[in-house]
Amino acid sequence: MELNHDVIDTPPRDAASVVMLRDGAPGLQVLLLRRHTDSAVLGGAYVFPGGKVDAADSSADMLARLDRAPSELQPRLGEPGLSPEQAAAFYVAAAREAAEESGVLFLQVGAEETATRSADTCARLRAGEPFAALLAEAQARLDTDALAPWSRWITPRRPSVMNKRFDTRFFLAAVPPLQEARHDDFEVTEARWLTPRAALRQYQAHEIDLAPPQIVGLLHLLQYRDVAHAMQDARSRPPPLIVPEPVETGDTRVLCYPGDEHHPVPTRALPEPVPTRVVWRNKRFEPPQGFNAFLD
């Protein structure tokens, strides 16, 4: 991954992402998907499932397939400026992208029934069939309660590792029982379940590429004992807003986050000991003191 130096003046696109979790033998694990190397956005990098919000995500047909009214979902995002329909669209986009990229469905029907139909439903969704029509055919509702708003990241005008801007709402979710992640092998070429520590170790060793939101997100996930702990924390507070502030120090790029001395927002957005900045070194963003302080 190369450092971007261009300023992007176009408004950020609304997007949604699911940080999918499970409890494994080594502890809490997170699903990372490798984007196709030809992708225009973070090609070859490992990301959480997600993508842009589409107009159909807030259609009347789609909103009719939710387990909650949009007016119930809007307060959970902690953004009074959003309409209920706009808020609901982020939930839909997150679940739709998770289904398209990882083959995991968040539906309010029996776990066994969902697992049985997941492969066919996700294949048809990837082929272009409307999400709302597939849910209506299955007489299923989207399980928005499974998605806990976790954070909101807005790409700065000078993005660090890409040339596009996004306004992304990140959700935490436990992988539903009996379902297995199966990447689409089109937009995504590989899927890995890793502990946050193992993922950061692989990034540190140049075995995988990560973007700053994933790096900081994994550092945040180190604070959780298990899935239940992570979900409880996400549901206990409004999701913080994080707009990175790029600062050039000589030939080094520093990304500062709320609470850092060089960020205009003085209050921390993320709990200690998550760092308030990352530094570009050896074609890697890392905490100022390095990763070992967090991983040893």
PDB file of C-alpha atoms in Angstrom:
ATOM      1  CA  MET A   1       0.000   0.000   0.000  1.00  0.00           C
ATOM      2  CA  GLU A   2       1.245   3.456  -0.914  1.00  0.00           C
ATOM      3  CA  LEU A   3       0.667   6.719   0.918  1.00  0.00           C
ATOM      4  CA  ASN A   4      -1.755   9.069  -0.831  1.00  0.00           C
ATOM      5  CA  HIS A   5      -0.852  12.772  -1.088  1.00  0.00           C
ATOM      6  CA  ASP A   6      -3.839  14.085  -3.074  1.00  0.00           C
ATOM      7  CA  VAL A   7      -6.630  16.193  -1.611  1.00  0.00           C
ATOM      8  CA  ILE A   8     -10.122  14.911  -2.465  1.00  0.00           C
ATOM      9  CA  ASP A   9     -12.817  17.589  -2.514  1.00  0.00           C
ATOM     10  CA  THR A  10     -15.775  15.355  -3.350  1.00  0.00           C
ATOM     11  CA  PRO A  11     -18.198  14.662  -0.458  1.00  0.00           C
ATOM     12  CA  PRO A  12     -17.775  11.314   1.313  1.00  0.00           C
ATOM     13  CA  ARG A  13     -20.069   8.471   0.234  1.00  0.00           C
ATOM     14  CA  ASP A  14     -22.283   6.852   2.849  1.00  0.00           C
ATOM     15  CA  ALA A  15     -21.120   3.313   3.634  1.00  0.00           C
ATOM     16  CA  ALA A  16     -21.653   0.608   6.234  1.00  0.00           C
ATOM     17  CA  SER A  17     -19.457  -2.188   7.535  1.00  0.00           C
ATOM     18  CA  VAL A  18     -19.884  -5.178   9.859  1.00  0.00           C
ATOM     19  CA  VAL A  19     -17.124  -6.174  12.267  1.00  0.00           C
ATOM     20  CA  MET A  20     -18.090  -9.835  12.529  1.00  0.00           C
ATOM     21  CA  LEU A  21     -17.018 -11.655  15.685  1.00  0.00           C
ATOM     22  CA  ARG A  22     -16.944 -15.155  17.119  1.00  0.00           C
ATOM     23  CA  ASP A  23     -15.508 -16.881  20.184  1.00  0.00           C
ATOM     24  CA  GLY A  24     -12.853 -19.446  19.249  1.00  0.00           C
ATOM     25  CA  ALA A  25     -10.306 -21.601  21.025  1.00  0.00           C
ATOM     26  CA  PRO A  26      -7.666 -18.818  20.917  1.00  0.00           C
ATOM     27  CA  GLY A  27     -10.188 -16.236  22.157  1.00  0.00           C
ATOM     28  CA  LEU A  28     -12.206 -13.513  20.438  1.00  0.00           C
ATOM     29  CA  GLN A  29     -11.823 -13.692  16.646  1.00  0.00           C
ATOM     30  CA  VAL A  30     -12.759 -11.246  13.897  1.00  0.00           C
ATOM     31  CA  LEU A  31     -13.482 -11.908  10.226  1.00  0.00           C
ATOM     32  CA  LEU A  32     -11.161 -10.182   7.744  1.00  0.00           C
ATOM     33  CA  LEU A  33     -11.772 -10.341   3.994  1.00  0.00           C
ATOM     34  CA  ARG A  34      -9.111  -9.685   1.376  1.00  0.00           C
ATOM     35  CA  ARG A  35     -10.345  -7.365  -1.352  1.00  0.00           C
ATOM     36  CA  HIS A  36      -9.500  -8.316  -4.930  1.00  0.00           C
ATOM     37  CA  THR A  37      -6.205  -6.779  -6.000  1.00  0.00           C
ATOM     38  CA  ASP A  38      -8.002  -5.086  -8.934  1.00  0.00           C
ATOM     39  CA  SER A  39     -10.492  -3.375  -6.631  1.00  0.00           C
ATOM     40  CA  ALA A  40     -10.599   0.420  -6.949  1.00  0.00           C
ATOM     41  CA  VAL A  41     -10.868   0.718  -3.158  1.00  0.00           C
ATOM     42  CA  LEU A  42      -8.134  -0.829  -0.984  1.00  0.00           C
ATOM     43  CA  GLY A  43      -7.252  -3.505  -3.534  1.00  0.00           C
ATOM     44  CA  GLY A  44      -5.466  -6.416  -1.846  1.00  0.00           C
ATOM     45  CA  ALA A  45      -6.111  -5.112   1.675  1.00  0.00           C
ATOM     46  CA  TYR A  46      -7.901  -7.031   4.418  1.00  0.00           C
ATOM     47  CA  VAL A  47     -11.095  -5.317   5.527  1.00  0.00           C
ATOM     48  CA  PHE A  48     -14.300  -5.917   7.449  1.00  0.00           C
ATOM     49  CA  PRO A  49     -17.287  -6.789   5.218  1.00  0.00           C
ATOM     50  CA  GLY A  50     -18.934  -3.620   3.960  1.00  0.00           C
ATOM     51  CA  GLY A  51     -19.637  -1.222   1.136  1.00  0.00           C
ATOM     52  CA  LYS A  52     -21.628   1.754  -0.098  1.00  0.00           C
ATOM     53  CA  VAL A  53     -25.234   2.459   0.842  1.00  0.00           C
ATOM     54  CA  ASP A  54     -27.535   1.987  -2.161  1.00  0.00           C
ATOM     55  CA  ALA A  55     -30.806   3.785  -2.889  1.00  0.00           C
ATOM     56  CA  ALA A  56     -32.678   0.473  -2.591  1.00  0.00           C
ATOM     57  CA  ASP A  57     -31.494   0.124   1.012  1.00  0.00           C
ATOM     58  CA  SER A  58     -34.095   2.698   2.096  1.00  0.00           C
ATOM     59  CA  SER A  59     -36.900   1.661  -0.289  1.00  0.00           C
ATOM     60  CA  ALA A  60     -40.375   1.022   1.112  1.00  0.00           C
ATOM     61  CA  ASP A  61     -40.122  -2.669   0.172  1.00  0.00           C
ATOM     62  CA  MET A  62     -36.850  -3.024   2.065  1.00  0.00           C
ATOM     63  CA  LEU A  63     -37.956  -1.106   5.151  1.00  0.00           C
ATOM     64  CA  ALA A  64     -41.009  -3.365   5.328  1.00  0.00           C
ATOM     65  CA  ARG A  65     -38.667  -6.341   5.878  1.00  0.00           C
ATOM     66  CA  LEU A  66     -37.022  -4.929   9.038  1.00  0.00           C
ATOM     67  CA  ASP A  67     -37.634  -6.293  12.522  1.00  0.00           C
ATOM     68  CA  ARG A  68     -37.705  -2.737  13.882  1.00  0.00           C
ATOM     69  CA  ALA A  69     -39.348   0.457  12.687  1.00  0.00           C
ATOM     70  CA  PRO A  70     -36.849   2.997  11.305  1.00  0.00           C
ATOM     71  CA  SER A  71     -37.878   5.360  14.116  1.00  0.00           C
ATOM     72  CA  GLU A  72     -36.504   2.804  16.614  1.00  0.00           C
ATOM     73  CA  LEU A  73     -33.204   2.437  14.755  1.00  0.00           C
ATOM     74  CA  GLN A  74     -32.440   6.134  14.307  1.00  0.00           C
ATOM     75  CA  PRO A  75     -31.607   6.877  17.996  1.00  0.00           C
ATOM     76  CA  ARG A  76     -29.190   3.924  18.146  1.00  0.00           C
ATOM     77  CA  LEU A  77     -26.818   5.649  15.714  1.00  0.00           C
ATOM     78  CA  GLY A  78     -26.682   8.772  17.871  1.00  0.00           C
ATOM     79  CA  GLU A  79     -27.101  11.096  14.872  1.00  0.00           C
ATOM     80  CA  PRO A  80     -30.094  13.417  15.290  1.00  0.00           C
ATOM     81  CA  GLY A  81     -29.539  14.806  11.794  1.00  0.00           C
ATOM     82  CA  LEU A  82     -30.413  11.503  10.144  1.00  0.00           C
ATOM     83  CA  SER A  83     -33.973  10.738   9.144  1.00  0.00           C
ATOM     84  CA  PRO A  84     -35.311   7.370  10.357  1.00  0.00           C
ATOM     85  CA  GLU A  85     -35.165   6.075   6.788  1.00  0.00           C
ATOM     86  CA  GLN A  86     -31.548   7.158   6.369  1.00  0.00           C
ATOM     87  CA  ALA A  87     -30.603   5.475   9.631  1.00  0.00           C
ATOM     88  CA  ALA A  88     -32.356   2.250   8.655  1.00  0.00           C
ATOM     89  CA  ALA A  89     -30.503   2.239   5.319  1.00  0.00           C
ATOM     90  CA  PHE A  90     -27.172   1.877   7.157  1.00  0.00           C
ATOM     91  CA  TYR A  91     -28.437  -1.254   8.899  1.00  0.00           C
ATOM     92  CA  VAL A  92     -29.686  -2.660   5.595  1.00  0.00           C
ATOM     93  CA  ALA A  93     -26.440  -1.849   3.777  1.00  0.00           C
ATOM     94  CA  ALA A  94     -24.368  -3.469   6.514  1.00  0.00           C
ATOM     95  CA  ALA A  95     -26.419  -6.682   6.430  1.00  0.00           C
ATOM     96  CA  ARG A  96     -26.594  -6.750   2.628  1.00  0.00           C
ATOM     97  CA  GLU A  97     -22.858  -6.266   2.183  1.00  0.00           C
ATOM     98  CA  ALA A  98     -22.160  -8.935   4.822  1.00  0.00           C
ATOM     99  CA  ALA A  99     -24.352 -11.352   2.886  1.00  0.00           C
ATOM    100  CA  GLU A 100     -22.788 -10.473  -0.479  1.00  0.00           C
ATOM    101  CA  GLU A 101     -19.166 -10.601   0.665  1.00  0.00           C
ATOM    102  CA  SER A 102     -19.150 -13.193   3.453  1.00  0.00           C
ATOM    103  CA  GLY A 103     -22.255 -15.293   2.811  1.00  0.00           C
ATOM    104  CA  VAL A 104     -23.628 -14.613   6.309  1.00  0.00           C
ATOM    105  CA  LEU A 105     -27.296 -13.709   6.799  1.00  0.00           C
ATOM    106  CA  PHE A 106     -28.754 -11.788   9.723  1.00  0.00           C
ATOM    107  CA  LEU A 107     -32.392 -12.884   9.607  1.00  0.00           C
ATOM    108  CA  GLN A 108     -35.136 -13.293  12.178  1.00  0.00           C
ATOM    109  CA  VAL A 109     -35.994 -16.891  11.401  1.00  0.00           C
ATOM    110  CA  GLY A 110     -34.674 -20.054  13.021  1.00  0.00           C
ATOM    111  CA  ALA A 111     -30.881 -20.447  13.056  1.00  0.00           C
ATOM    112  CA  GLU A 112     -31.081 -23.808  11.279  1.00  0.00           C
ATOM    113  CA  GLU A 113     -33.460 -22.490   8.633  1.00  0.00           C
ATOM    114  CA  THR A 114     -31.264 -19.454   7.990  1.00  0.00           C
ATOM    115  CA  ALA A 115     -28.135 -21.585   7.710  1.00  0.00           C
ATOM    116  CA  THR A 116     -29.887 -23.943   5.292  1.00  0.00           C
ATOM    117  CA  ARG A 117     -30.906 -21.201   2.890  1.00  0.00           C
ATOM    118  CA  SER A 118     -27.920 -18.860   3.329  1.00  0.00           C
ATOM    119  CA  ALA A 119     -25.832 -20.155   0.406  1.00  0.00           C
ATOM    120  CA  ASP A 120     -28.684 -19.924  -2.120  1.00  0.00           C
ATOM    121  CA  THR A 121     -29.937 -16.551  -0.871  1.00  0.00           C
ATOM    122  CA  CYS A 122     -26.460 -14.997  -0.893  1.00  0.00           C
ATOM    123  CA  ALA A 123     -25.720 -16.410  -4.364  1.00  0.00           C
ATOM    124  CA  ARG A 124     -28.911 -14.846  -5.716  1.00  0.00           C
ATOM    125  CA  LEU A 125     -28.110 -11.566  -3.986  1.00  0.00           C
ATOM    126  CA  ARG A 126     -24.638 -11.554  -5.557  1.00  0.00           C
ATOM    127  CA  ALA A 127     -26.281 -12.214  -8.931  1.00  0.00           C
ATOM    128  CA  GLY A 128     -28.244  -8.990  -8.589  1.00  0.00           C
ATOM    129  CA  GLU A 129     -31.626 -10.013  -7.166  1.00  0.00           C
ATOM    130  CA  PRO A 130     -33.081  -7.362  -4.823  1.00  0.00           C
ATOM    131  CA  PHE A 131     -32.480  -8.012  -1.135  1.00  0.00           C
ATOM    132  CA  ALA A 132     -36.045  -7.004  -0.254  1.00  0.00           C
ATOM    133  CA  ALA A 133     -37.528  -9.490  -2.741  1.00  0.00           C
ATOM    134  CA  LEU A 134     -35.374 -12.330  -1.418  1.00  0.00           C
ATOM    135  CA  LEU A 135     -36.449 -11.623   2.162  1.00  0.00           C
ATOM    136  CA  ALA A 136     -40.109 -11.364   1.132  1.00  0.00           C
ATOM    137  CA  GLU A 137     -39.896 -14.705  -0.675  1.00  0.00           C
ATOM    138  CA  ALA A 138     -38.413 -16.297   2.446  1.00  0.00           C
ATOM    139  CA  GLN A 139     -41.007 -14.533   4.655  1.00  0.00           C
ATOM    140  CA  ALA A 140     -38.047 -13.353   6.728  1.00  0.00           C
ATOM    141  CA  ARG A 141     -37.203 -10.094   8.442  1.00  0.00           C
ATOM    142  CA  LEU A 142     -33.785  -8.534   8.747  1.00  0.00           C
ATOM    143  CA  ASP A 143     -32.400  -8.963  12.265  1.00  0.00           C
ATOM    144  CA  THR A 144     -31.277  -5.399  12.993  1.00  0.00           C
ATOM    145  CA  ASP A 145     -30.999  -6.269  16.697  1.00  0.00           C
ATOM    146  CA  ALA A 146     -27.978  -8.409  15.787  1.00  0.00           C
ATOM    147  CA  LEU A 147     -26.120  -5.288  14.602  1.00  0.00           C
ATOM    148  CA  ALA A 148     -24.727  -3.001  17.316  1.00  0.00           C
ATOM    149  CA  PRO A 149     -23.512   0.445  16.143  1.00  0.00           C
ATOM    150  CA  TRP A 150     -19.833   0.686  17.127  1.00  0.00           C
ATOM    151  CA  SER A 151     -18.209   3.703  15.487  1.00  0.00           C
ATOM    152  CA  ARG A 152     -18.444   6.175  12.634  1.00  0.00           C
ATOM    153  CA  TRP A 153     -15.406   7.050  10.512  1.00  0.00           C
ATOM    154  CA  ILE A 154     -15.270   9.874   7.958  1.00  0.00           C
ATOM    155  CA  THR A 155     -12.330   9.821   5.544  1.00  0.00           C
ATOM    156  CA  PRO A 156     -10.439  13.149   5.684  1.00  0.00           C
ATOM    157  CA  ARG A 157     -10.030  15.316   2.588  1.00  0.00           C
ATOM    158  CA  ARG A 158      -6.522  13.921   2.233  1.00  0.00           C
ATOM    159  CA  PRO A 159      -7.069  10.169   2.504  1.00  0.00           C
ATOM    160  CA  SER A 160      -4.040   8.163   3.566  1.00  0.00           C
ATOM    161  CA  VAL A 161      -4.179   4.970   1.499  1.00  0.00           C
ATOM    162  CA  MET A 162      -6.912   5.524  -1.112  1.00  0.00           C
ATOM    163  CA  ASN A 163      -8.298   8.236  -3.372  1.00  0.00           C
ATOM    164  CA  LYS A 164     -11.955   8.096  -2.293  1.00  0.00           C
ATOM    165  CA  ARG A 165     -13.836   9.358   0.741  1.00  0.00           C
ATOM    166  CA  PHE A 166     -16.429   7.485   2.783  1.00  0.00           C
ATOM    167  CA  ASP A 167     -18.670   8.193   5.754  1.00  0.00           C
ATOM    168  CA  THR A 168     -18.823   4.697   7.230  1.00  0.00           C
ATOM    169  CA  ARG A 169     -20.909   3.383  10.095  1.00  0.00           C
ATOM    170  CA  PHE A 170     -19.276   0.323  11.651  1.00  0.00           C
ATOM    171  CA  PHE A 171     -21.442  -2.270  13.409  1.00  0.00           C
ATOM    172  CA  LEU A 172     -20.400  -5.142  15.671  1.00  0.00           C
ATOM    173  CA  ALA A 173     -22.156  -8.476  15.174  1.00  0.00           C
ATOM    174  CA  ALA A 174     -21.727 -12.038  16.381  1.00  0.00           C
ATOM    175  CA  VAL A 175     -21.683 -14.516  13.510  1.00  0.00           C
ATOM    176  CA  PRO A 176     -25.098 -16.250  13.683  1.00  0.00           C
ATOM    177  CA  PRO A 177     -25.207 -19.862  14.944  1.00  0.00           C
ATOM    178  CA  LEU A 178     -24.677 -22.631  12.370  1.00  0.00           C
ATOM    179  CA  GLN A 179     -23.476 -20.218   9.682  1.00  0.00           C
ATOM    180  CA  GLU A 180     -20.014 -20.221   8.136  1.00  0.00           C
ATOM    181  CA  ALA A 181     -18.461 -17.312   6.272  1.00  0.00           C
ATOM    182  CA  ARG A 182     -17.965 -18.050   2.562  1.00  0.00           C
ATOM    183  CA  HIS A 183     -16.398 -15.195   0.602  1.00  0.00           C
ATOM    184  CA  ASP A 184     -17.758 -14.400  -2.857  1.00  0.00           C
ATOM    185  CA  ASP A 185     -14.424 -15.033  -4.683  1.00  0.00           C
ATOM    186  CA  PHE A 186     -15.149 -12.005  -6.864  1.00  0.00           C
ATOM    187  CA  GLU A 187     -14.878  -8.795  -4.851  1.00  0.00           C
ATOM    188  CA  VAL A 188     -13.258 -10.814  -2.059  1.00  0.00           C
ATOM    189  CA  THR A 189     -10.584 -13.458  -2.666  1.00  0.00           C
ATOM    190  CA  GLU A 190      -9.851 -14.731   0.841  1.00  0.00           C
ATOM    191  CA  ALA A 191     -11.428 -14.847   4.308  1.00  0.00           C
ATOM    192  CA  ARG A 192      -9.546 -15.214   7.587  1.00  0.00           C
ATOM    193  CA  TRP A 193     -10.818 -15.598  11.144  1.00  0.00           C
ATOM    194  CA  LEU A 194      -8.077 -14.138  13.341  1.00  0.00           C
ATOM    195  CA  THR A 195      -7.717 -12.870  16.858  1.00  0.00           C
ATOM    196  CA  PRO A 196      -7.091  -9.110  16.841  1.00  0.00           C
ATOM    197  CA  ARG A 197      -3.582  -9.798  18.159  1.00  0.00           C
ATOM    198  CA  ALA A 198      -2.811 -12.295  15.362  1.00  0.00           C
ATOM    199  CA  ALA A 199      -4.146  -9.924  12.696  1.00  0.00           C
ATOM    200  CA  LEU A 200      -1.975  -7.061  13.951  1.00  0.00           C
ATOM    201  CA  ARG A 201       1.043  -9.381  14.148  1.00  0.00           C
ATOM    202  CA  GLN A 202       0.511 -10.376  10.506  1.00  0.00           C
ATOM    203  CA  TYR A 203       0.196  -6.721   9.520  1.00  0.00           C
ATOM    204  CA  GLN A 204       3.344  -5.860  11.486  1.00  0.00           C
ATOM    205  CA  ALA A 205       5.201  -8.639   9.645  1.00  0.00           C
ATOM    206  CA  HIS A 206       3.999  -7.343   6.217  1.00  0.00           C
ATOM    207  CA  GLU A 207       1.994 -10.545   5.681  1.00  0.00           C
ATOM    208  CA  ILE A 208      -1.285  -8.655   5.192  1.00  0.00           C
ATOM    209  CA  ASP A 209      -2.268  -5.052   4.418  1.00  0.00           C
ATOM    210  CA  LEU A 210      -4.709  -3.075   6.560  1.00  0.00           C
ATOM    211  CA  ALA A 211      -6.172   0.430   6.348  1.00  0.00           C
ATOM    212  CA  PRO A 212      -6.096   2.752   9.381  1.00  0.00           C
ATOM    213  CA  PRO A 213      -9.745   2.153  10.471  1.00  0.00           C
ATOM    214  CA  GLN A 214      -9.041  -1.595  10.572  1.00  0.00           C
ATOM    215  CA  ILE A 215      -5.762  -1.083  12.450  1.00  0.00           C
ATOM    216  CA  VAL A 216      -7.368   1.097  15.103  1.00  0.00           C
ATOM    217  CA  GLY A 217     -10.435  -1.139  15.189  1.00  0.00           C
ATOM    218  CA  LEU A 218      -8.279  -4.190  15.897  1.00  0.00           C
ATOM    219  CA  LEU A 219      -6.434  -2.288  18.648  1.00  0.00           C
ATOM    220  CA  HIS A 220      -9.856  -1.488  20.115  1.00  0.00           C
ATOM    221  CA  LEU A 221     -10.953  -5.143  19.892  1.00  0.00           C
ATOM    222  CA  LEU A 222      -7.927  -6.132  22.009  1.00  0.00           C
ATOM    223  CA  GLN A 223      -9.809  -4.661  24.972  1.00  0.00           C
ATOM    224  CA  TYR A 224     -12.620  -7.253  24.824  1.00  0.00           C
ATOM    225  CA  ARG A 225     -12.611 -10.650  26.537  1.00  0.00           C
ATOM    226  CA  ASP A 226     -15.196 -12.262  24.272  1.00  0.00           C
ATOM    227  CA  VAL A 227     -18.121 -11.539  21.939  1.00  0.00           C
ATOM    228  CA  ALA A 228     -20.551 -10.859  24.782  1.00  0.00           C
ATOM    229  CA  HIS A 229     -18.169  -8.266  26.281  1.00  0.00           C
ATOM    230  CA  ALA A 230     -17.751  -6.519  22.918  1.00  0.00           C
ATOM    231  CA  MET A 231     -21.477  -6.426  22.157  1.00  0.00           C
ATOM    232  CA  GLN A 232     -22.326  -5.200  25.665  1.00  0.00           C
ATOM    233  CA  ASP A 233     -19.843  -2.336  25.351  1.00  0.00           C
ATOM    234  CA  ALA A 234     -21.097  -1.307  21.906  1.00  0.00           C
ATOM    235  CA  ARG A 235     -24.692  -1.222  23.141  1.00  0.00           C
ATOM    236  CA  SER A 236     -23.823   0.775  26.260  1.00  0.00           C
ATOM    237  CA  ARG A 237     -22.804   4.023  24.517  1.00  0.00           C
ATOM    238  CA  PRO A 238     -23.395   6.085  21.376  1.00  0.00           C
ATOM    239  CA  PRO A 239     -20.939   5.229  18.581  1.00  0.00           C
ATOM    240  CA  PRO A 240     -18.071   7.763  18.539  1.00  0.00           C
ATOM    241  CA  LEU A 241     -17.356   9.937  15.497  1.00  0.00           C
ATOM    242  CA  ILE A 242     -13.775   9.675  14.233  1.00  0.00           C
ATOM    243  CA  VAL A 243     -12.491  12.101  11.600  1.00  0.00           C
ATOM    244  CA  PRO A 244      -8.719  11.576  11.307  1.00  0.00           C
ATOM    245  CA  GLU A 245      -6.545  14.681  11.215  1.00  0.00           C
ATOM    246  CA  PRO A 246      -3.481  14.096   8.969  1.00  0.00           C
ATOM    247  CA  VAL A 247      -0.324  15.881  10.119  1.00  0.00           C
ATOM    248  CA  GLU A 248       2.989  15.909   8.250  1.00  0.00           C
ATOM    249  CA  THR A 249       6.093  15.646  10.436  1.00  0.00           C
ATOM    250  CA  GLY A 250       9.072  15.903   8.100  1.00  0.00           C
ATOM    251  CA  ASP A 251       8.564  13.083   5.616  1.00  0.00           C
ATOM    252  CA  THR A 252       6.290  11.163   8.002  1.00  0.00           C
ATOM    253  CA  ARG A 253       2.479  11.156   7.970  1.00  0.00           C
ATOM    254  CA  VAL A 254       0.753  11.077  11.354  1.00  0.00           C
ATOM    255  CA  LEU A 255      -2.972  10.403  11.659  1.00  0.00           C
ATOM    256  CA  CYS A 256      -4.408  11.987  14.785  1.00  0.00           C
ATOM    257  CA  TYR A 257      -7.716  11.002  16.338  1.00  0.00           C
ATOM    258  CA  PRO A 258     -10.006  12.782  18.830  1.00  0.00           C
ATOM    259  CA  GLY A 259      -8.219  13.358  22.118  1.00  0.00           C
ATOM    260  CA  ASP A 260      -4.803  13.819  20.492  1.00  0.00           C
ATOM    261  CA  GLU A 261      -3.006  17.140  21.044  1.00  0.00           C
ATOM    262  CA  HIS A 262      -3.039  17.797  17.281  1.00  0.00           C
ATOM    263  CA  HIS A 263      -6.727  16.973  16.761  1.00  0.00           C
ATOM    264  CA  PRO A 264      -9.357  19.744  16.915  1.00  0.00           C
ATOM    265  CA  VAL A 265     -11.610  17.573  19.115  1.00  0.00           C
ATOM    266  CA  PRO A 266     -10.028  17.453  22.602  1.00  0.00           C
ATOM    267  CA  THR A 267     -12.107  14.579  23.997  1.00  0.00           C
ATOM    268  CA  ARG A 268     -11.087  10.992  23.359  1.00  0.00           C
ATOM    269  CA  ALA A 269     -13.376   9.059  21.026  1.00  0.00           C
ATOM    270  CA  LEU A 270     -11.895   5.659  21.854  1.00  0.00           C
ATOM    271  CA  PRO A 271     -11.036   4.221  25.281  1.00  0.00           C
ATOM    272  CA  GLU A 272      -7.537   3.977  26.644  1.00  0.00           C
ATOM    273  CA  PRO A 273      -5.157   2.390  25.871  1.00  0.00           C
ATOM    274  CA  VAL A 274      -6.217   2.677  22.202  1.00  0.00           C
ATOM    275  CA  PRO A 275      -3.720   5.221  20.795  1.00  0.00           C
ATOM    276  CA  THR A 276      -4.852   8.686  19.701  1.00  0.00           C
ATOM    277  CA  ARG A 277      -2.520   8.594  16.691  1.00  0.00           C
ATOM    278  CA  VAL A 278      -0.767   6.255  14.277  1.00  0.00           C
ATOM    279  CA  VAL A 279       2.472   6.977  12.415  1.00  0.00           C
ATOM    280  CA  TRP A 280       3.523   5.949   8.871  1.00  0.00           C
ATOM    281  CA  ARG A 281       6.770   3.947   9.097  1.00  0.00           C
ATOM    282  CA  ASN A 282       8.218   1.449   6.630  1.00  0.00           C
ATOM    283  CA  LYS A 283       4.998   1.550   4.589  1.00  0.00           C
ATOM    284  CA  ARG A 284       2.965   0.717   7.684  1.00  0.00           C
ATOM    285  CA  PHE A 285       0.790   2.742  10.039  1.00  0.00           C
ATOM    286  CA  GLU A 286       1.532   1.856  13.656  1.00  0.00           C
ATOM    287  CA  PRO A 287       1.176   3.390  17.137  1.00  0.00           C
ATOM    288  CA  PRO A 288       4.007   5.815  18.003  1.00  0.00           C
ATOM    289  CA  GLN A 289       5.471   3.289  20.451  1.00  0.00           C
ATOM    290  CA  GLY A 290       5.055   0.424  17.981  1.00  0.00           C
ATOM    291  CA  PHE A 291       2.779  -2.595  18.126  1.00  0.00           C
ATOM    292  CA  ASN A 292       4.748  -4.599  20.657  1.00  0.00           C
ATOM    293  CA  ALA A 293       3.532  -2.442  23.523  1.00  0.00           C
ATOM    294  CA  PHE A 294      -0.002  -3.638  22.744  1.00  0.00           C
ATOM    295  CA  LEU A 295       0.702  -7.189  21.609  1.00  0.00           C
ATOM    296  CA  ASP A 296       3.274  -8.582  24.052  1.00  0.00           C
TER     297      ASP A 296
END
